[in-house]
Tab-separated table of C-alpha atoms in Angstrom:
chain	number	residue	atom	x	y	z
A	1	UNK	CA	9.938	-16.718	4.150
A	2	UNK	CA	12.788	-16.392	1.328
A	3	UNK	CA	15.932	-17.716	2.960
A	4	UNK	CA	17.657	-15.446	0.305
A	5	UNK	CA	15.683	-12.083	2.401
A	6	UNK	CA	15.053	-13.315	5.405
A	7	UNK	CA	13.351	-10.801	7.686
A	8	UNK	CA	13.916	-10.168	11.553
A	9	UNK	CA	12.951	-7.027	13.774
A	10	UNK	CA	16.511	-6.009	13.972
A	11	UNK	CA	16.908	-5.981	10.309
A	12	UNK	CA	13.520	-3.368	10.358
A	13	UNK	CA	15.082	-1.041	12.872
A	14	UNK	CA	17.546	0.168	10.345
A	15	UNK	CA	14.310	1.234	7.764
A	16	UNK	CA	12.539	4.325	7.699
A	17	UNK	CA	8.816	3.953	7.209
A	18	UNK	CA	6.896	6.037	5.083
A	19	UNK	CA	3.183	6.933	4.884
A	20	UNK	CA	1.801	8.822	2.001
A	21	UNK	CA	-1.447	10.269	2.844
A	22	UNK	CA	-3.997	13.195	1.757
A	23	UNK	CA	-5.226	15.167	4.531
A	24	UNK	CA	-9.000	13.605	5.162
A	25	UNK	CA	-11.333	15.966	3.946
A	26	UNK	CA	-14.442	15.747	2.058
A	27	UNK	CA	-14.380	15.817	-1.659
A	28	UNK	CA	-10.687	15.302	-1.987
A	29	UNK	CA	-9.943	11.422	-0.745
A	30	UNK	CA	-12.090	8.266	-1.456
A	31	UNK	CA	-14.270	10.084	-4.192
A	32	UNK	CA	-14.873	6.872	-5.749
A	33	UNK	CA	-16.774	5.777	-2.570
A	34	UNK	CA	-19.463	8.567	-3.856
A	35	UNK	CA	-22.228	7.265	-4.047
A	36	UNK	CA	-22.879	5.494	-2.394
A	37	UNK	CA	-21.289	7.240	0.616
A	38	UNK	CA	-21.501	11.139	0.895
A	39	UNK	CA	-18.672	12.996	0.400
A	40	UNK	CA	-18.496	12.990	4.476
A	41	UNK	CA	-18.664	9.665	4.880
A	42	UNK	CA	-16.040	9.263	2.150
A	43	UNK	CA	-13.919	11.366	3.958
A	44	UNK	CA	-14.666	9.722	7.218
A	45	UNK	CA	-13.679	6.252	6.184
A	46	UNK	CA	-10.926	7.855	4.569
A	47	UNK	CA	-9.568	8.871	8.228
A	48	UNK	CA	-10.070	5.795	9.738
A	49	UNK	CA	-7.794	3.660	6.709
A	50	UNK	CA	-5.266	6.609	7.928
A	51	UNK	CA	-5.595	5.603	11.445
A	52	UNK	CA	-5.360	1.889	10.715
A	53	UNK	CA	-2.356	2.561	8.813
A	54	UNK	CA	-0.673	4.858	11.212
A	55	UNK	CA	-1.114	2.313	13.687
A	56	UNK	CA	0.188	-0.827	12.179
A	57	UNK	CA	3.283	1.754	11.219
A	58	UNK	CA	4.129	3.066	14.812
A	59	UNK	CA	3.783	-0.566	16.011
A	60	UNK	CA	6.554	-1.772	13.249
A	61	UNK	CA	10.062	-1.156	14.423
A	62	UNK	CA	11.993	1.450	12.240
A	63	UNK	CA	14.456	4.033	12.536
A	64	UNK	CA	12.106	6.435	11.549
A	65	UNK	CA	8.428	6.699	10.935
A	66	UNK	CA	7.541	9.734	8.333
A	67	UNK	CA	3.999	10.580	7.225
A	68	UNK	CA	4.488	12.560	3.839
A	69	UNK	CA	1.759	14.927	3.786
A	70	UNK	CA	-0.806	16.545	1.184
A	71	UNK	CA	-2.393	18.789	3.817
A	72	UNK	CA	-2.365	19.449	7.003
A	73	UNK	CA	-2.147	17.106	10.123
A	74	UNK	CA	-4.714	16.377	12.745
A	75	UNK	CA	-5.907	14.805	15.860
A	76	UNK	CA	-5.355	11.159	14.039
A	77	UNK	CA	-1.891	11.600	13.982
A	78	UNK	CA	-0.247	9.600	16.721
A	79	UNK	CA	3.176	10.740	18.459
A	80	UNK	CA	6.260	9.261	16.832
A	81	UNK	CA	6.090	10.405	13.748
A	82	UNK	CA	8.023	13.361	11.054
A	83	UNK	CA	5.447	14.960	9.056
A	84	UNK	CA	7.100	16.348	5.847
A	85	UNK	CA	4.878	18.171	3.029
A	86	UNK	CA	3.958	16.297	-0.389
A	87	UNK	CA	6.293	18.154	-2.980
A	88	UNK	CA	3.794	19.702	-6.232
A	89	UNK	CA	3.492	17.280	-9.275
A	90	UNK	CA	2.150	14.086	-10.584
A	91	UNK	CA	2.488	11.216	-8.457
A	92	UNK	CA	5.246	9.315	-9.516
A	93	UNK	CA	7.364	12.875	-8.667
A	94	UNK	CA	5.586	12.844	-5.334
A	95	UNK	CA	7.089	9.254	-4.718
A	96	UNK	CA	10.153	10.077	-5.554
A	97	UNK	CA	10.470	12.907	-3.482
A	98	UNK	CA	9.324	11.102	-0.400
A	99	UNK	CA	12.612	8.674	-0.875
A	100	UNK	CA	14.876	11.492	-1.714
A	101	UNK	CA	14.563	12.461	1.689
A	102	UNK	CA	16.078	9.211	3.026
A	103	UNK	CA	19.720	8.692	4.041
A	104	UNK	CA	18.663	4.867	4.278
A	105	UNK	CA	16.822	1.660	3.137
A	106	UNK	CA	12.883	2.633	3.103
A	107	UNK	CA	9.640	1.338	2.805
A	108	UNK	CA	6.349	3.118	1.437
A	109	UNK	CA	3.047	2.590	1.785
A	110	UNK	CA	-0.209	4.690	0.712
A	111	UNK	CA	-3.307	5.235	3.075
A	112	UNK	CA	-5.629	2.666	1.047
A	113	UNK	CA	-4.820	-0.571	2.904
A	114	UNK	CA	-6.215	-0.409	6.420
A	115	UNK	CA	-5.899	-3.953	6.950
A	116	UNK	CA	-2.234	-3.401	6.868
A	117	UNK	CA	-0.368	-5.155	9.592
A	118	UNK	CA	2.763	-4.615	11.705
A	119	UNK	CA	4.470	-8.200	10.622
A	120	UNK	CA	3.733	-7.086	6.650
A	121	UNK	CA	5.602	-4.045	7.079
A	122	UNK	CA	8.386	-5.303	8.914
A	123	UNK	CA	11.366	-6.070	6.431
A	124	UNK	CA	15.149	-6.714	6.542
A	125	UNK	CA	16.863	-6.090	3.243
A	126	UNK	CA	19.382	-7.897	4.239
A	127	UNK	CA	20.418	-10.133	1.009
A	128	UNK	CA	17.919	-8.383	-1.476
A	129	UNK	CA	17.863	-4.399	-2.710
A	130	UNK	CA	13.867	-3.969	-3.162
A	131	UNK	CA	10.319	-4.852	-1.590
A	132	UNK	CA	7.300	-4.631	-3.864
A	133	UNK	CA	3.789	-5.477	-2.706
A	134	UNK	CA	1.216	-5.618	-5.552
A	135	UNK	CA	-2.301	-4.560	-4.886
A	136	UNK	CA	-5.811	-6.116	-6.223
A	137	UNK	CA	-6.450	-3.339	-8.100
A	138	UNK	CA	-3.667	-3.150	-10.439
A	139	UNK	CA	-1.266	-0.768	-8.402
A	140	UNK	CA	1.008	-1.693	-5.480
A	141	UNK	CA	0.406	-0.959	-1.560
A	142	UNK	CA	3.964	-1.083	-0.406
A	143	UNK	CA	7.607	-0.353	-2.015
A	144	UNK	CA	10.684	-0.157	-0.183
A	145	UNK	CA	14.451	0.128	-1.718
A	146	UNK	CA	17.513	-0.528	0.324
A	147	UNK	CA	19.191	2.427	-1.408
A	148	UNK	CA	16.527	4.733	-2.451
A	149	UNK	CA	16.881	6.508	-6.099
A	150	UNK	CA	14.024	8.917	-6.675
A	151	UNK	CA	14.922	7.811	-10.051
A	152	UNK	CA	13.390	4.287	-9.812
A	153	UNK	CA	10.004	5.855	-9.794
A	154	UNK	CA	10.273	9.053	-12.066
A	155	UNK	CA	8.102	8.172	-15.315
A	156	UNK	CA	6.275	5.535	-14.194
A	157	UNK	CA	2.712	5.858	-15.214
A	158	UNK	CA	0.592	6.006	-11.872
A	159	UNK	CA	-3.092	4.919	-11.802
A	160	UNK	CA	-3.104	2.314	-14.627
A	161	UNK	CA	-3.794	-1.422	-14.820
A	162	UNK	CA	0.224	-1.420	-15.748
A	163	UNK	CA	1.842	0.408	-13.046
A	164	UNK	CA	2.592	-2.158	-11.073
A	165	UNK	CA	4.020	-4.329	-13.636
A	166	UNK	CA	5.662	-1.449	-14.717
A	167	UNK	CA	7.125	-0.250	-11.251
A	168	UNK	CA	8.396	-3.977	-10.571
A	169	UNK	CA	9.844	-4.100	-13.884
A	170	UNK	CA	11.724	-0.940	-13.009
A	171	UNK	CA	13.160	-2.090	-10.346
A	172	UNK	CA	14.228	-5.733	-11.885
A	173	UNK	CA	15.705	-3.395	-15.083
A	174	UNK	CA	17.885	-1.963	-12.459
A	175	UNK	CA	19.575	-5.185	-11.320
A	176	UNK	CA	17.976	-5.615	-7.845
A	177	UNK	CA	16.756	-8.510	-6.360
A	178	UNK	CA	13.341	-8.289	-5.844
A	179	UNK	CA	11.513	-9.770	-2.423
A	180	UNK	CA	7.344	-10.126	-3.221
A	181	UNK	CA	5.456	-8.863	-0.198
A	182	UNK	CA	1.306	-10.494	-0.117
A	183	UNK	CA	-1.276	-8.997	-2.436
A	184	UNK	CA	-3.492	-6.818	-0.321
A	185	UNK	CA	-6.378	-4.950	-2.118
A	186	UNK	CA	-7.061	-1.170	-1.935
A	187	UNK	CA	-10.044	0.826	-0.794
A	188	UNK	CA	-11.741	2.812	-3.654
A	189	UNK	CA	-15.020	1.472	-4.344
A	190	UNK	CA	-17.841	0.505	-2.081
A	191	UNK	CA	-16.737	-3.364	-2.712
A	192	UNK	CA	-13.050	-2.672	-1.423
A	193	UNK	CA	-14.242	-1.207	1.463
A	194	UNK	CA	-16.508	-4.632	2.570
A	195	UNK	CA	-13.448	-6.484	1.430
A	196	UNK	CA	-11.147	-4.363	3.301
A	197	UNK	CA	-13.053	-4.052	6.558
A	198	UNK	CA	-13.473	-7.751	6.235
A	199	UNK	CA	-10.158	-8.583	6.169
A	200	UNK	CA	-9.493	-6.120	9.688
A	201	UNK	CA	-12.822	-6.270	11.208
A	202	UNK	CA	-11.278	-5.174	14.706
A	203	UNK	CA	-10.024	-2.314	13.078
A	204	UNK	CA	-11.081	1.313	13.245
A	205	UNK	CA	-11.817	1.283	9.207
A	206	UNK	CA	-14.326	-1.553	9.935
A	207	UNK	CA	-15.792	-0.192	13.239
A	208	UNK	CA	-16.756	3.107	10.598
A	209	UNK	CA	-18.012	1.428	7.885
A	210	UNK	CA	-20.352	-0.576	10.529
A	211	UNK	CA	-21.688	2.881	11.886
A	212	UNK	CA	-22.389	3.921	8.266
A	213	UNK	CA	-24.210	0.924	7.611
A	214	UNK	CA	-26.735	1.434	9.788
A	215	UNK	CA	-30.423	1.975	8.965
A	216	UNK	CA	-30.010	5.090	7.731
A	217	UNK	CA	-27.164	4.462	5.636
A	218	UNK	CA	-26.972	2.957	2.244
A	219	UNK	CA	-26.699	-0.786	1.736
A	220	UNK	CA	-23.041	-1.370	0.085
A	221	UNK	CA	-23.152	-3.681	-3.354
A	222	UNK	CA	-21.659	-7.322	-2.385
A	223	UNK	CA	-18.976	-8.755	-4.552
A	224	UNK	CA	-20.445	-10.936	-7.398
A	225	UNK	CA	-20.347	-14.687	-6.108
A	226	UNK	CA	-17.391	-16.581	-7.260
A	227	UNK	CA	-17.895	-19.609	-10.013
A	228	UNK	CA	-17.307	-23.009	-9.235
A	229	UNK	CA	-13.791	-24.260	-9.222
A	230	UNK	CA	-13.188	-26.348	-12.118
A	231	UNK	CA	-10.311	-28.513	-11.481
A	232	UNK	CA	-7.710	-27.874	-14.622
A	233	UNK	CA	-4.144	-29.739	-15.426
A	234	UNK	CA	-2.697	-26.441	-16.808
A	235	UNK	CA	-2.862	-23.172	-15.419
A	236	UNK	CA	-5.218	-20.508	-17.141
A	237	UNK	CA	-4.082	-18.049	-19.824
A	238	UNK	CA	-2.536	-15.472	-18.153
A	239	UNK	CA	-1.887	-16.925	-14.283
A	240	UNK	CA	1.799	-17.334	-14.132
A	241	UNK	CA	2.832	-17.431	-11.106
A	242	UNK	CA	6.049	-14.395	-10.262
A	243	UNK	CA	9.136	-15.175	-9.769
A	244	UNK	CA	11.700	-13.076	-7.727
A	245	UNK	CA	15.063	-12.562	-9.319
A	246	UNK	CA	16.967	-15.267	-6.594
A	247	UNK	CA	14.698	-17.857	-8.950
A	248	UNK	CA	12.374	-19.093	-6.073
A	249	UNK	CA	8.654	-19.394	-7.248
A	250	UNK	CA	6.582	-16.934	-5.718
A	251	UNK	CA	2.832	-17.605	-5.677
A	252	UNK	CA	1.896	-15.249	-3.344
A	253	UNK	CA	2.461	-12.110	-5.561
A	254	UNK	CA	0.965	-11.086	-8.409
A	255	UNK	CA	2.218	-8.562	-10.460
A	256	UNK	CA	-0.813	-5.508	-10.895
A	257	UNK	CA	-1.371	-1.643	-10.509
A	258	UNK	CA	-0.478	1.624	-8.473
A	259	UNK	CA	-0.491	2.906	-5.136
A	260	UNK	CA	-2.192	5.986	-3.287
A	261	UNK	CA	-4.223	8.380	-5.357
């Protein structure tokens, strides 16, 4: 824990919660998953992510619990929560919008990390202005601002192996202190979604991916095996390890990409 943001469940109750989310239907989420999933099946593992992440939010405390909305709502949706519509535009407007609507600190996440958990997305900001949690693939899974500004995230370019390091950047530009949150990795490909599934395997993302796996289904490509460790006295080019802005070393974050798509 940073002593400089130290987080407590009272802290949280002050935060509204945000959940970005398409509506799960086939051919318009998890396209990536295709092949080898049907569009179905990428829309049905799409759902359960949703559900995962709906339920790790309702289970946080907040003030508020919002799911910000590019269709329409269905039987997945769980009570406790404001549905508001997606505004039009690219996503970096959509962002925005969602913390325009907020009278109060905020944290967003997308629908890609079902292994999201209740203790991740609590957060106190006392003593720091900003969360940021970077994701595998080059984006980030989670920001939250203790002040939102819609115009923190206007222009930043979405879907890139740069808008993370651009979005943190952003926010460091702006004079807040920064608190890291864990790298999680997003579901797009077939590989996320073993990863993902591995990482919550009493979750309802993994319980689906297990029923598509089954004899009729196709096999899923396994992550290439990792090399051998080869002990080194400097680090490799390019593995700095971040720093937040109070100065404290933070090896748990990595600096990378995006967020929902």
């Amino acid at each position: 824990m940073d002593p400089a943001c130290p987080e407590s469940p009272e802290g949280s109750e002050s935060v509204t919660l945000l959940v970005i989310a398409k509506e799960p239907l086939p051919g318009r989420v998890k396209t990536r998953l295709t092949p080898p999933f049907t569009p179905e099946e990428a829309a049905a593992l799409a759902e359960a992510a949703l559900v995962d992440t709906l339920r790790a939010v309702a289970a946080t405390p907040a003030r508020r619990r919002v799911l910000v909305l590019d269709g329409a709502p269905g039987a997945w949706l769980p009570d406790g929560f404001d549905v508001v519509r997606q505004c039009a535009g690219t996503l970096d407007e959509r962002l925005a919008a969602a913390f325009a609507g907020c009278d109060g600190p905020a944290l967003l996440v997308g629908m890609d990390t079902p292994q999201v958990t209740p203790e991740l997305l609590t957060v106190d900001f006392a003593g720091c202005d900003a969360y940021f949690g970077p994701a595998e693939d080059g984006g980030f899974w989670a920001l939250g601002l203790a002040e939102p500004d819609p115009a923190l995230l206007r222009g930043v370019p979405m879907s890139t192996d740069t808008t993370g390091a651009v979005q943190r950047a952003r926010l460091v530009e702006a004079g807040l202190r920064v608190r890291d949150l864990p790298r999680l990795r997003d579901v797009d490909t077939a590989p996320d979604a073993t990863a993902a599934a591995a990482a919550a395997p009493g979750g309802s993302f993994a319980a689906e991916l297990t029923r598509l796996r089954g004899p009729a289904a196709p096999s899923l490509p396994s992550p290439a095996p990792a090399p051998l460790a080869v002990p080194s006295p400097s680090p490799l080019p390019g593995q700095v390890p971040a720093r937040d802005t109070t100065g404290q070393d933070t090896a748990r974050a990595t600096v990378v990409r995006g967020t929902a798509r």
